[in-house]
XYZ file of C-alpha atoms in Angstrom:
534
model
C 33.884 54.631 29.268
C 33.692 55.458 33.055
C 35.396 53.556 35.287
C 32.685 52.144 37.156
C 33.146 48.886 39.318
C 30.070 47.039 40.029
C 31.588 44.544 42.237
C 32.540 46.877 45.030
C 32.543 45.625 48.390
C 31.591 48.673 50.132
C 29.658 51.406 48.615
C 29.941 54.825 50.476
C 27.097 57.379 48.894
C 27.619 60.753 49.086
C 25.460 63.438 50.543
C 24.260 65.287 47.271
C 25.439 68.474 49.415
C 28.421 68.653 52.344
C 30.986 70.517 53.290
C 34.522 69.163 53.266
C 36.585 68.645 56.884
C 40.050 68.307 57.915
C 42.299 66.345 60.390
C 42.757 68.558 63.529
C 46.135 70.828 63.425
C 47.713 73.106 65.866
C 46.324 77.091 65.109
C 48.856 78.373 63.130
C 49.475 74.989 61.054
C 45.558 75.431 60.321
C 46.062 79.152 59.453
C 48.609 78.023 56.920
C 46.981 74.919 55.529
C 43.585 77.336 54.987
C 45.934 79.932 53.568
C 47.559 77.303 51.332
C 44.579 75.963 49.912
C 42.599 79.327 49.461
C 44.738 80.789 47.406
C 43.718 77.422 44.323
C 39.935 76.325 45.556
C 36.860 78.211 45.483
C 35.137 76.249 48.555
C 35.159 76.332 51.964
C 37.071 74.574 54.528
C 36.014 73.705 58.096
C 38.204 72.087 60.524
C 37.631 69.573 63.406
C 39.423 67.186 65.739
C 37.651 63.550 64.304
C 40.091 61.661 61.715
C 39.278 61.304 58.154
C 38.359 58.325 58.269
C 36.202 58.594 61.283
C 33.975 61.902 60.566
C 31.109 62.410 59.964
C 29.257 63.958 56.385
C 27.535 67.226 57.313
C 24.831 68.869 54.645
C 25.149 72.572 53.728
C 23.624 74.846 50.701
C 26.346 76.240 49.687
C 25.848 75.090 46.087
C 21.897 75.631 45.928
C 21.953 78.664 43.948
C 23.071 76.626 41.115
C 20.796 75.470 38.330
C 19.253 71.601 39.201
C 19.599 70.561 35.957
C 23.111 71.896 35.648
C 23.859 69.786 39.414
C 22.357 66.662 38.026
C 24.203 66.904 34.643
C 27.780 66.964 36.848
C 26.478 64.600 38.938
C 25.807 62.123 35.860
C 29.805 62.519 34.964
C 30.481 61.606 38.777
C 28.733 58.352 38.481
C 31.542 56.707 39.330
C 32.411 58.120 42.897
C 28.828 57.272 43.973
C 29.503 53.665 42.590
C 32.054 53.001 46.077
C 35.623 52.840 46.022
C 36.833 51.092 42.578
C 40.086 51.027 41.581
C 39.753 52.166 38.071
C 37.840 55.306 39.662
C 40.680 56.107 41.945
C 43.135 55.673 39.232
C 40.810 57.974 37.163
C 40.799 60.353 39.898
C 44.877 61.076 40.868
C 45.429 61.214 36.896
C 43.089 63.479 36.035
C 41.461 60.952 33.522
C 37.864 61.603 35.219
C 37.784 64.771 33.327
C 36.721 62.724 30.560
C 34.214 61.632 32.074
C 30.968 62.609 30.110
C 26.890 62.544 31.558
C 24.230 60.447 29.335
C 24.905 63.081 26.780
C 28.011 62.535 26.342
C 28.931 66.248 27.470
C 32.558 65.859 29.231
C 32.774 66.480 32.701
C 35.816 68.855 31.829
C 33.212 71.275 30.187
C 31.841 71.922 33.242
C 34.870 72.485 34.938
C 36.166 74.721 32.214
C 33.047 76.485 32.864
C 33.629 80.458 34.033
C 31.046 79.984 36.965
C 33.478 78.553 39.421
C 30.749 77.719 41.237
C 30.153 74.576 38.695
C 34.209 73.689 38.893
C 33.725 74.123 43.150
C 31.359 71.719 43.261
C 33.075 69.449 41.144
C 36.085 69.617 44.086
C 33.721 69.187 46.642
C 32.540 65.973 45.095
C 35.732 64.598 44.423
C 37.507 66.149 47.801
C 34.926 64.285 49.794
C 35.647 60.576 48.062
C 39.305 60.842 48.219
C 39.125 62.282 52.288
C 38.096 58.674 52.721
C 41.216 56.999 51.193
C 43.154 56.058 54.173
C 40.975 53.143 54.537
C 40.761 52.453 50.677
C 44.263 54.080 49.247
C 45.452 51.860 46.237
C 48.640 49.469 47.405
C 50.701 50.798 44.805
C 52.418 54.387 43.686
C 50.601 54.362 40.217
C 47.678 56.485 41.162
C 49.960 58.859 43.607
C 52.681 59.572 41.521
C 50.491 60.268 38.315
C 48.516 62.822 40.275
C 48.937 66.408 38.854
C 45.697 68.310 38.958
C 46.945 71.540 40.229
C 48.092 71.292 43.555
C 44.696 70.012 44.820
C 45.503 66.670 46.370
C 49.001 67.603 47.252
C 47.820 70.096 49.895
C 44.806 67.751 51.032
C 46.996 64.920 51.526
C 49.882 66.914 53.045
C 47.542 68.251 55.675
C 46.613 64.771 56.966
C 48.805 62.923 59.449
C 47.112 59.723 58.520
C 47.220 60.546 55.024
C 51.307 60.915 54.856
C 51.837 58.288 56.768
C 49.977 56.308 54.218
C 52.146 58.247 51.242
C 55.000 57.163 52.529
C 54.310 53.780 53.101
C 53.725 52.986 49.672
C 56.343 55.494 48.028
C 58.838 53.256 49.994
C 57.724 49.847 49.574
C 57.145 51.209 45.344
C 61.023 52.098 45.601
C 62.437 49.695 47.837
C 60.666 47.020 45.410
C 61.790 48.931 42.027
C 65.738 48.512 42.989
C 65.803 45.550 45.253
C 68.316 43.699 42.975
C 70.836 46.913 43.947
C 70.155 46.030 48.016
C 68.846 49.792 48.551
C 67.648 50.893 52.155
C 65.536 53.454 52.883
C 65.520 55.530 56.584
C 61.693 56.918 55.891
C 58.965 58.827 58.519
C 56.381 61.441 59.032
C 58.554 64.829 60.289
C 62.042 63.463 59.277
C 64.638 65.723 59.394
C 68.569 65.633 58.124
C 70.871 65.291 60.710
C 72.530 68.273 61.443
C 75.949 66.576 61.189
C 75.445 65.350 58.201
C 78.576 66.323 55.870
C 77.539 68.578 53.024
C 79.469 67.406 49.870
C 80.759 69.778 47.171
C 82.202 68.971 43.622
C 85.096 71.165 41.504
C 87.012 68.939 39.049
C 89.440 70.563 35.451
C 90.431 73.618 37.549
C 91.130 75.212 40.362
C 88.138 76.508 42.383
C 87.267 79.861 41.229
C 87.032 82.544 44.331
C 83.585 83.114 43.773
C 82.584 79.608 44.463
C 85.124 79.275 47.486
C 83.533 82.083 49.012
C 80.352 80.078 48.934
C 82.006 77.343 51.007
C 83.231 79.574 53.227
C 79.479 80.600 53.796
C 78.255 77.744 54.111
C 80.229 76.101 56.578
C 80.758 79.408 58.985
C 77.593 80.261 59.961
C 77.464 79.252 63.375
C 74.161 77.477 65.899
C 74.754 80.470 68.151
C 72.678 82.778 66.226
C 70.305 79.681 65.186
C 71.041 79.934 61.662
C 72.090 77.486 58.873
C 74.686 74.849 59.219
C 76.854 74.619 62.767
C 80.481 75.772 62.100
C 81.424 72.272 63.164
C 79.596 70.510 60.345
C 81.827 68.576 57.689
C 82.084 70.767 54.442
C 83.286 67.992 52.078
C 85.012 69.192 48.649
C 85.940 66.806 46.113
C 88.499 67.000 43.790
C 89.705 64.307 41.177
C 93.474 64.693 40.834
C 93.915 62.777 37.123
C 91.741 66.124 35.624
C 94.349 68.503 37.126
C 98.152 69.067 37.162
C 100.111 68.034 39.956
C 100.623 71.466 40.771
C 96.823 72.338 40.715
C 96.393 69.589 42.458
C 98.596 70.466 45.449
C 97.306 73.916 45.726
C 93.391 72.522 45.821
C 94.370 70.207 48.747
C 95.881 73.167 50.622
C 92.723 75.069 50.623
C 91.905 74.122 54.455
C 94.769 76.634 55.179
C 93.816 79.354 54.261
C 92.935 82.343 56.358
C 89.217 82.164 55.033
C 89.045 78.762 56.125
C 89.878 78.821 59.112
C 88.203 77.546 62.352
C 85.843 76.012 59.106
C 85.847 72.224 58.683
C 86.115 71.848 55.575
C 88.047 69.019 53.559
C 89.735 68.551 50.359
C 88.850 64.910 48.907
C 89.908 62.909 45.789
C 86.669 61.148 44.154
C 89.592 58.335 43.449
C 89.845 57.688 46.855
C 86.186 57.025 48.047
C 85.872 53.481 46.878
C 82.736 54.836 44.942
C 82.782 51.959 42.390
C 82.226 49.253 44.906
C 78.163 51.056 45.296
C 77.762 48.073 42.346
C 78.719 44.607 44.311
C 78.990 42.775 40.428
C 82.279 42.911 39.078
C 80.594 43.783 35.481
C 78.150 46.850 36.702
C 81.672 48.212 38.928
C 83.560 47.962 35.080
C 80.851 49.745 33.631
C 80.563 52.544 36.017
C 84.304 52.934 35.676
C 84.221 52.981 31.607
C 80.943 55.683 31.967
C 83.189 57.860 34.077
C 86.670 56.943 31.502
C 84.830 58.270 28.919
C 83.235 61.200 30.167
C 86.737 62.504 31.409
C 88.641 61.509 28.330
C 86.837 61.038 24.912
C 84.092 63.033 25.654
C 85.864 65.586 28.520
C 82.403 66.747 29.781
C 82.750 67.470 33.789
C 79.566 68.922 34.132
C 77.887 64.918 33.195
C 80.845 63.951 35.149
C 79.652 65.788 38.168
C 76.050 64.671 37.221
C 77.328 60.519 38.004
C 79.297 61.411 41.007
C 77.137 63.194 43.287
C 74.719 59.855 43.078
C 77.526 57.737 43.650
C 77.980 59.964 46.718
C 74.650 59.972 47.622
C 74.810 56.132 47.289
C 77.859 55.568 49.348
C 76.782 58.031 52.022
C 79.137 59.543 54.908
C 81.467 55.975 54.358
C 82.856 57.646 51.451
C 83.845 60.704 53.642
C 85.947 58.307 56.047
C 87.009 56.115 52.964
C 88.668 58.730 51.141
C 90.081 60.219 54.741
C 91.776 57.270 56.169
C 89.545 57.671 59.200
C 86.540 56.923 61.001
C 84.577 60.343 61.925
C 80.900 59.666 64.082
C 77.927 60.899 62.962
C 74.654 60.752 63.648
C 73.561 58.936 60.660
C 74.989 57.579 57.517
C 73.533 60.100 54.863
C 74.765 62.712 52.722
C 73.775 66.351 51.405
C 74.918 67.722 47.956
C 75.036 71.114 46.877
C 76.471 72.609 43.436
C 78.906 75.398 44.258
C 76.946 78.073 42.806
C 73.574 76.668 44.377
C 74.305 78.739 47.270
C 73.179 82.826 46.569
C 76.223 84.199 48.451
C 75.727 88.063 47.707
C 71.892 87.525 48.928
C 72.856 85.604 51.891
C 74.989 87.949 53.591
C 72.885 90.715 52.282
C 70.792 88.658 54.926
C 72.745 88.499 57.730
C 74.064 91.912 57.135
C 70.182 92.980 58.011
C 70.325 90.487 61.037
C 67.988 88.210 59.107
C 68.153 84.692 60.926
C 68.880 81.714 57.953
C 67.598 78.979 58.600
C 68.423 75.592 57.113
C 65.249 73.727 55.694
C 65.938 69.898 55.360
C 62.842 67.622 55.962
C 63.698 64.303 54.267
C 60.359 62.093 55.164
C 61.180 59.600 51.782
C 64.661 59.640 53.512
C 65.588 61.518 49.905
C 65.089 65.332 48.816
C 65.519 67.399 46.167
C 65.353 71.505 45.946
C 62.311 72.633 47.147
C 62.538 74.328 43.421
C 61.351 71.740 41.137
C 63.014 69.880 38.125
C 66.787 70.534 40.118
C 69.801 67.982 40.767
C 71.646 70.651 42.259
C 70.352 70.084 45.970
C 69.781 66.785 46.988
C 70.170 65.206 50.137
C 69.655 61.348 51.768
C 69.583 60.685 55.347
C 71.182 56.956 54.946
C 72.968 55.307 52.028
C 72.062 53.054 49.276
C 68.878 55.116 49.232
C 66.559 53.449 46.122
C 67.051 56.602 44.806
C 70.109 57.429 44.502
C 70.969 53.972 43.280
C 68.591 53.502 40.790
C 69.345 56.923 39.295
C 72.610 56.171 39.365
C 72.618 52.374 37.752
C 70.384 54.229 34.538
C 72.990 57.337 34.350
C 75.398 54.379 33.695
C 73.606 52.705 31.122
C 72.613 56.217 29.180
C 76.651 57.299 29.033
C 77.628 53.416 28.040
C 75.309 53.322 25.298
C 76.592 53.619 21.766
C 73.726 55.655 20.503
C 74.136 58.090 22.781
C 77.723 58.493 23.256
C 77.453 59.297 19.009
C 74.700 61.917 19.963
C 76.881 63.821 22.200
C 79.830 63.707 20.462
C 78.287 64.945 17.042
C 76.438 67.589 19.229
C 79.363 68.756 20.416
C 81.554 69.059 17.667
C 78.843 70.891 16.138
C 79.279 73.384 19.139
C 82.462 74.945 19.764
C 82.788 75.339 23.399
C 82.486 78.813 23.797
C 79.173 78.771 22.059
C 77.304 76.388 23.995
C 74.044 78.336 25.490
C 71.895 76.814 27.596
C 69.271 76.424 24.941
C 71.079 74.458 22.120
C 71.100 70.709 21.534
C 73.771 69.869 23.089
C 72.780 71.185 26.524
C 69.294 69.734 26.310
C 71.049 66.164 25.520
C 73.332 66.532 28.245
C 70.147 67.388 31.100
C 68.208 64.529 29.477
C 70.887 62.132 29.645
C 72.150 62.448 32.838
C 71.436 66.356 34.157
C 68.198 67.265 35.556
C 65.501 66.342 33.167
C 67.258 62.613 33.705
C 67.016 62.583 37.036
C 62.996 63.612 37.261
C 62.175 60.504 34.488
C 64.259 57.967 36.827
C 62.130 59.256 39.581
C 59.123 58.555 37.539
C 60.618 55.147 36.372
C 61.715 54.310 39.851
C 57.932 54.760 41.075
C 56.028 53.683 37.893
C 53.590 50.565 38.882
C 54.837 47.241 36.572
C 54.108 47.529 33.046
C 53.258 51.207 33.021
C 53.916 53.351 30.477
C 55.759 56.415 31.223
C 53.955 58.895 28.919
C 50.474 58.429 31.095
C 52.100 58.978 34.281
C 53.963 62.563 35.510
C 55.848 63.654 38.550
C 56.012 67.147 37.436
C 56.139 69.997 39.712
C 52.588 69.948 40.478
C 52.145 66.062 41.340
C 52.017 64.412 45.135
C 56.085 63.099 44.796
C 57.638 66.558 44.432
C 54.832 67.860 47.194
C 56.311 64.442 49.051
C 60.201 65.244 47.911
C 61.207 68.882 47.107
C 61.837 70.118 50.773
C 65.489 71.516 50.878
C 65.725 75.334 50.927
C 68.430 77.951 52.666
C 65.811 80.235 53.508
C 65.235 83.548 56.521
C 62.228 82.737 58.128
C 59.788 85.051 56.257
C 60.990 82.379 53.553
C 63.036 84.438 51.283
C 64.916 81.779 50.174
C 69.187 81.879 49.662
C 69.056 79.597 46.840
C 69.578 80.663 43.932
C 66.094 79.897 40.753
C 69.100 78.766 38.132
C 72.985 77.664 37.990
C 75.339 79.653 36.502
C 75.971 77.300 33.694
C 79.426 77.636 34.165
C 79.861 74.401 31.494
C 77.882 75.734 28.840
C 80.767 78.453 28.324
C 80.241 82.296 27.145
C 81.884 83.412 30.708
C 84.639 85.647 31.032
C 88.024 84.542 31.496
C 88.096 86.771 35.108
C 84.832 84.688 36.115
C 87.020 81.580 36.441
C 90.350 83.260 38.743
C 91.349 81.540 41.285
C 93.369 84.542 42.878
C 93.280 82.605 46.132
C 96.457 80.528 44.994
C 98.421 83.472 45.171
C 98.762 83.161 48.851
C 100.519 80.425 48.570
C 104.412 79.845 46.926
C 104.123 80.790 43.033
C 102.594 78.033 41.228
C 102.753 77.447 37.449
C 99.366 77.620 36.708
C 98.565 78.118 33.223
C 95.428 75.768 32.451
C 92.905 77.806 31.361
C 89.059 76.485 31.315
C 89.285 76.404 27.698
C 92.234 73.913 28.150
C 89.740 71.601 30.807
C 87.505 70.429 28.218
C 83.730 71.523 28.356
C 84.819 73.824 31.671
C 84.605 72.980 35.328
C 81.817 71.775 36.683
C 80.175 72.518 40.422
């Protein structure tokens, strides 16, 4: 049944033919956006300085060579948007439900836009394009029809283009998330252009091992680029690795906290941190939910010895704590700008292609706009690059709180541990079922369905709503990139996998101890349990 309201306040009929216009923008920004939206959509777009909200409807023929009767059949499907602004037809709309929606014949409206005369599927944009340019005024008070959004990148790039328009977005993806994890106390730091801070410490994890040198080379990358050739991070900026000193010898763990010293690292601020130290359980103010976090993480380092899940709980936590951790795990106070944090897997960082870069005189530049106040990889369906510009970000906490629950519960502590077992280490591949049940439990694929969850309107079901890399939340969240300005980008399109196993003993040497006194180091990956984890 179409999802037509008859009780609508205001109905707004549109012109049978216009053309579609967009907010003012600087030249080049107009360039891009035109560029952008091209590339997907087979109409024509005209630009002038009135607002959305304010313009005016102009007629045009672009669409008059096509058959009347074919016009009025479409035009029977989009009932609803001449009906005014419903609810149910904006809902329709952002989830792609009004594809279903069929003339007096009941021929689907998706028939026509299946149809190989795009001219039948442009009009069908234009229709719809015109109806939602008018939502600033009319935009639903709640995520649900935003989030479930994922018809190409249509809206996405309309919305994106409009001042007004992500303004609006961001309004209600805050209030959505702020209101979703309220019990946990979350803030949120949120705005139209936000950037990161550029002091902002960038936080690291290595924990079963030492470091390998490939990985500490990365560090050293990252942290010694320097402002004067206007490239990535400032040499100054905090380069934050954390250790945790009960998953390594004492000897291990005195060589990992003299990394600082080392001839690589100097005139680098970089720091050697135990996760013990940071106070990280104390994100949970109940004395039950700061006992469960501690028996999630127990059991992931003992029973279960599985650092790369390990890794997956505590760069939330850090996320959650924010730069307080930093100075909590010091012993000092260090001033920043703000309170947030940035996270980065060792091997997120494409070291060979990055100095390849530089080596060519290529400028890097750092890409970190954070208008939700949280980002992910600008590559979707990643937890390998995330950043927050202020702590207890909704985020953070809430995907933390469910990664707690998932590793506490029975049922799935038994799945991983028969998985497992059923896997000898050195087998694991990246496409078995023990990999795919660690990402869904706490990896990636996890973290994307507590995004959903996090924005999903009360009482919603999950399966009819998708934030997938298509949808208006990754278009609002998936910003960070290392990238030259032609926008080659430094990161790298997959992890190394390094806990999955299959890698050569010499991929995990840590030759770099060898400048120190001799050591007694004879833990060998194998020996850490699942292998070390970025």
């Amino acid at each position: 049944m179409n999802p037509v309201s008859s009780n609508s306040q205001e109905h707004h009929t549109i012109q049978e033919k216009h053309s579609t216009v967009q907010e003012s923008a600087k030249p080049d920004e107009q360039q891009s956006y035109l560029s952008r939206l091209s590339g997907y959509y087979p109409y024509p777009f005209l630009f002038n300085a009135q607002k959305i909200s304010e313009r005016n409807i102009t007629t045009t023929d672009a669409y008059a060579k096509i058959e009347q009767h074919v016009i009025d059949e479409i035009r029977t499907c989009l009932t609803p948007l001449y009906k005014g602004f419903s609810p149910e037809t904006l809902k329709s709309i952002y989830t792609g439900e009004f594809r279903d929606w069929e003339n007096s014949g009941g021929k689907k409206l998706f028939y026509f836009y299946n149809d190989s005369d795009r001219r039948k599927s442009a009009f069908i944009y234009e229709e719809i394009s015109e109806y939602c340019r008018r939502y600033p005024k009319k935009l639903l008070p709640d995520a649900c029809p935003l989030i479930a959004f994922r018809f190409g990148s249509y809206l996405p790039a309309i919305f994106s283009g409009s001042e007004i328009a992500k303004k609006k977005l961001i309004e209600i993806f805050s209030d959505k998330m702020m209101m979703s994890a309220c019990d946990l106390n979350p803030v949120i730091d949120s705005g139209v252009g936000k950037l990161l801070p550029h002091d902002t410490p960038v936080n690291l994890i290595w924990v079963g091992s030492l470091i390998p040198d490939l990985y500490l080379e990365n560090i050293a990358l990252l942290a010694s680029i320097s402002n004067e050739t206007e490239t990535l991070l400032p040499a100054k900026r905090e380069i934050i690795l954390w250790k945790d000193r009960t998953l390594l010898t004492e000897n291990e763990d005195s060589l990992m906290k003299c990394i600082p010293e080392l001839p690589e690292a100097q005139g680098i601020n970089i720091k050697v941190l135990d996760i013990n130290d940071a106070g990280l359980e104390r994100i949970f103010e109940g004395a039950d939910q700061q006992e469960e976090y501690q028996a999630a993480l127990q059991w992931l380092r003992g029973e279960h010895k599985n650092y790369a899940m390990y890794s997956d709980v505590i760069r939330y936590a850090l996320l959650a704590a924010g730069a307080d951790a930093v100075d909590q795990a010091e012993g000092k106070v260090t001033e920043r700008t703000g309170k947030g944090m940035l996270y980065m897997d060792t091997d997120t960082l494409d070291g060979n292609k990055l100095k390849r870069f530089l080596k060519d005189g290529d400028k890097i530049r750092f890409d970190c706009k954070i208008e939700l106040g949280f980002a992910f990889a600008r590559y979707y369906g990643r937890n390998d690059f995330l950043a927050c510009n202020e702590a207890r970000h909704p985020i953070a906490l809430a995907t933390l709180r469910w990664q707690v629950d998932n590793l506490n519960n029975v049922a799935n502590r038994n799945r991983l541990m028969s998985l497992k077992e059923q896997n000898c280490s050195t087998q694991v591949t990246e496409d078995e079922w023990y990999v795919r049940a660690v990402t869904g439990i706490s990896g990636p694929s996890f973290c994307f369905d507590s995004l959903r969850r996090l924005l999903l309107p009360d009482n919603a079901t999950e399966k009819n709503y998708c934030t997938d890399y298509q949808s208006i939340t990754t278009e609002m969240l998936c910003k960070l990139d290392i990238s030259k300005k032609d926008g080659a980008s430094c990161v790298k399109r997959s992890s190394d996998h390094t806990w999955c196993g299959g890698k050569p003993a010499s991929f995990y040497e840590a030759n770099w101890k060898k400048q120190f006194c001799s050591a007694d180091y004879s833990k060998t990956p194998e020996d850490s349990g699942l292998f070390s984890q970025q």
